[in-house]
Amino acid sequence: MVRLLHRAASHDNDPELFCGLVHACRYCGLHAASLDAHRRALQLDPGIHTSVAHTYFAMGDYEQALHWYGSGNKTGLYMDALALASMGREPEASGLMRTRRDMFSAMPA
């Protein structure tokens, strides 16, 4: 994270760098900094995808985690189901996991 921060000081127009900071800051428990890095990455590239959903989940903000991860996300694995279950929406979470189980069992090894 320290290396990324030093790099960000001199390369403050690199959305990928800030995308990495979202992740690194969260791992260091710096949730506000993770959210700031997400905002900066989006300013630089509105189409960039960060791991901010995981930051919101770590903060206990399951609505925002679900928003940024996307309910029913076709490429997701678990975060939306975890957020739904954490909000007490177990039937939806269970249904989503059944869909994923079926989807992954149909994939070739």
mmCIF file of C-alpha atoms in Angstrom:
data_model
loop_
_atom_site.group_PDB
_atom_site.id
_atom_site.type_symbol
_atom_site.label_atom_id
_atom_site.label_comp_id
_atom_site.label_asym_id
_atom_site.label_seq_id
_atom_site.Cartn_x
_atom_site.Cartn_y
_atom_site.Cartn_z
ATOM 1 C CA MET A 1 0.000 0.000 0.000
ATOM 2 C CA VAL A 2 2.849 2.385 0.807
ATOM 3 C CA ARG A 3 4.283 1.886 -2.688
ATOM 4 C CA LEU A 4 0.895 2.524 -4.261
ATOM 5 C CA LEU A 5 0.484 5.708 -2.221
ATOM 6 C CA HIS A 6 3.903 6.983 -3.287
ATOM 7 C CA ARG A 7 3.081 6.187 -6.897
ATOM 8 C CA ALA A 8 -0.308 7.927 -6.602
ATOM 9 C CA ALA A 9 1.421 11.090 -5.420
ATOM 10 C CA SER A 10 3.223 11.380 -8.747
ATOM 11 C CA HIS A 11 0.720 9.617 -11.029
ATOM 12 C CA ASP A 12 -2.608 10.951 -9.855
ATOM 13 C CA ASN A 13 -4.271 10.397 -13.244
ATOM 14 C CA ASP A 14 -4.012 6.592 -13.345
ATOM 15 C CA PRO A 15 -7.401 4.954 -12.661
ATOM 16 C CA GLU A 16 -5.862 1.464 -12.393
ATOM 17 C CA LEU A 17 -3.598 2.690 -9.610
ATOM 18 C CA PHE A 18 -6.565 3.967 -7.631
ATOM 19 C CA CYS A 19 -8.407 0.745 -8.338
ATOM 20 C CA GLY A 20 -5.513 -1.066 -6.642
ATOM 21 C CA LEU A 21 -5.666 1.344 -3.737
ATOM 22 C CA VAL A 22 -9.322 0.463 -3.149
ATOM 23 C CA HIS A 23 -8.191 -3.086 -2.474
ATOM 24 C CA ALA A 24 -4.988 -2.297 -0.566
ATOM 25 C CA CYS A 25 -6.583 0.306 1.701
ATOM 26 C CA ARG A 26 -9.403 -2.084 2.593
ATOM 27 C CA TYR A 27 -6.887 -4.778 3.528
ATOM 28 C CA CYS A 28 -5.211 -2.287 5.848
ATOM 29 C CA GLY A 29 -8.541 -1.405 7.463
ATOM 30 C CA LEU A 30 -8.591 2.059 5.894
ATOM 31 C CA HIS A 31 -12.166 1.975 4.666
ATOM 32 C CA ALA A 32 -12.578 5.733 4.163
ATOM 33 C CA ALA A 33 -9.388 5.812 2.102
ATOM 34 C CA SER A 34 -10.647 2.833 0.104
ATOM 35 C CA LEU A 35 -13.857 4.727 -0.703
ATOM 36 C CA ASP A 36 -11.847 7.818 -1.649
ATOM 37 C CA ALA A 37 -9.685 5.743 -3.992
ATOM 38 C CA HIS A 38 -12.846 4.311 -5.564
ATOM 39 C CA ARG A 39 -14.254 7.788 -6.144
ATOM 40 C CA ARG A 40 -10.990 8.954 -7.715
ATOM 41 C CA ALA A 41 -10.811 5.905 -9.980
ATOM 42 C CA LEU A 42 -14.367 6.641 -11.187
ATOM 43 C CA GLN A 43 -13.524 10.290 -11.786
ATOM 44 C CA LEU A 44 -10.647 9.227 -14.002
ATOM 45 C CA ASP A 45 -12.497 6.400 -15.749
ATOM 46 C CA PRO A 46 -16.268 6.207 -15.254
ATOM 47 C CA GLY A 47 -16.285 2.681 -16.679
ATOM 48 C CA ILE A 48 -13.722 1.197 -14.300
ATOM 49 C CA HIS A 49 -14.717 -1.611 -11.954
ATOM 50 C CA THR A 50 -13.227 -1.595 -8.466
ATOM 51 C CA SER A 51 -13.653 -3.898 -5.497
ATOM 52 C CA VAL A 52 -15.551 -1.226 -3.548
ATOM 53 C CA ALA A 53 -18.423 -3.656 -2.895
ATOM 54 C CA HIS A 54 -16.081 -5.574 -0.606
ATOM 55 C CA THR A 55 -15.190 -2.361 1.227
ATOM 56 C CA TYR A 56 -18.841 -1.576 1.831
ATOM 57 C CA PHE A 57 -19.410 -5.150 2.979
ATOM 58 C CA ALA A 58 -16.506 -4.872 5.441
ATOM 59 C CA MET A 59 -18.095 -1.668 6.752
ATOM 60 C CA GLY A 60 -21.430 -3.424 7.253
ATOM 61 C CA ASP A 61 -23.151 -1.318 4.587
ATOM 62 C CA TYR A 62 -24.809 -4.241 2.809
ATOM 63 C CA GLU A 63 -27.112 -2.087 0.668
ATOM 64 C CA GLN A 64 -24.131 -0.303 -0.889
ATOM 65 C CA ALA A 65 -22.237 -3.586 -1.191
ATOM 66 C CA LEU A 66 -25.164 -5.021 -3.108
ATOM 67 C CA HIS A 67 -25.467 -1.891 -5.236
ATOM 68 C CA TRP A 68 -21.822 -1.911 -6.312
ATOM 69 C CA TYR A 69 -21.612 -5.676 -6.726
ATOM 70 C CA GLY A 70 -24.975 -5.893 -8.461
ATOM 71 C CA SER A 71 -27.759 -8.224 -7.421
ATOM 72 C CA GLY A 72 -27.888 -11.193 -9.751
ATOM 73 C CA ASN A 73 -24.482 -10.307 -11.188
ATOM 74 C CA LYS A 74 -23.819 -12.905 -13.894
ATOM 75 C CA THR A 75 -20.058 -12.842 -13.348
ATOM 76 C CA GLY A 76 -20.159 -12.707 -9.560
ATOM 77 C CA LEU A 77 -19.633 -15.596 -7.259
ATOM 78 C CA TYR A 78 -20.891 -14.821 -3.788
ATOM 79 C CA MET A 79 -20.795 -11.211 -2.562
ATOM 80 C CA ASP A 80 -24.356 -10.372 -3.582
ATOM 81 C CA ALA A 81 -25.702 -13.523 -1.916
ATOM 82 C CA LEU A 82 -23.671 -12.763 1.204
ATOM 83 C CA ALA A 83 -24.998 -9.192 1.316
ATOM 84 C CA LEU A 84 -28.579 -10.401 0.857
ATOM 85 C CA ALA A 85 -28.190 -12.957 3.655
ATOM 86 C CA SER A 86 -26.621 -10.320 5.909
ATOM 87 C CA MET A 87 -29.664 -8.111 5.349
ATOM 88 C CA GLY A 88 -31.982 -10.947 6.405
ATOM 89 C CA ARG A 89 -33.036 -11.744 2.842
ATOM 90 C CA GLU A 90 -32.130 -15.429 3.106
ATOM 91 C CA PRO A 91 -34.643 -16.767 0.540
ATOM 92 C CA GLU A 92 -33.208 -14.455 -2.143
ATOM 93 C CA ALA A 93 -29.652 -15.348 -1.165
ATOM 94 C CA SER A 94 -30.435 -19.048 -1.230
ATOM 95 C CA GLY A 95 -32.106 -18.810 -4.629
ATOM 96 C CA LEU A 96 -29.139 -16.917 -6.016
ATOM 97 C CA MET A 97 -26.716 -19.531 -4.718
ATOM 98 C CA ARG A 98 -28.813 -22.325 -6.260
ATOM 99 C CA THR A 99 -28.627 -20.516 -9.600
ATOM 100 C CA ARG A 100 -24.870 -20.175 -9.252
ATOM 101 C CA ARG A 101 -24.482 -23.821 -8.278
ATOM 102 C CA ASP A 102 -26.380 -24.865 -11.387
ATOM 103 C CA MET A 103 -24.406 -22.428 -13.544
ATOM 104 C CA PHE A 104 -21.023 -23.630 -12.307
ATOM 105 C CA SER A 105 -21.908 -27.308 -12.381
ATOM 106 C CA ALA A 106 -22.711 -26.925 -16.097
ATOM 107 C CA MET A 107 -19.239 -25.532 -16.835
ATOM 108 C CA PRO A 108 -16.604 -27.851 -18.261
ATOM 109 C CA ALA A 109 -13.833 -28.881 -15.869
#
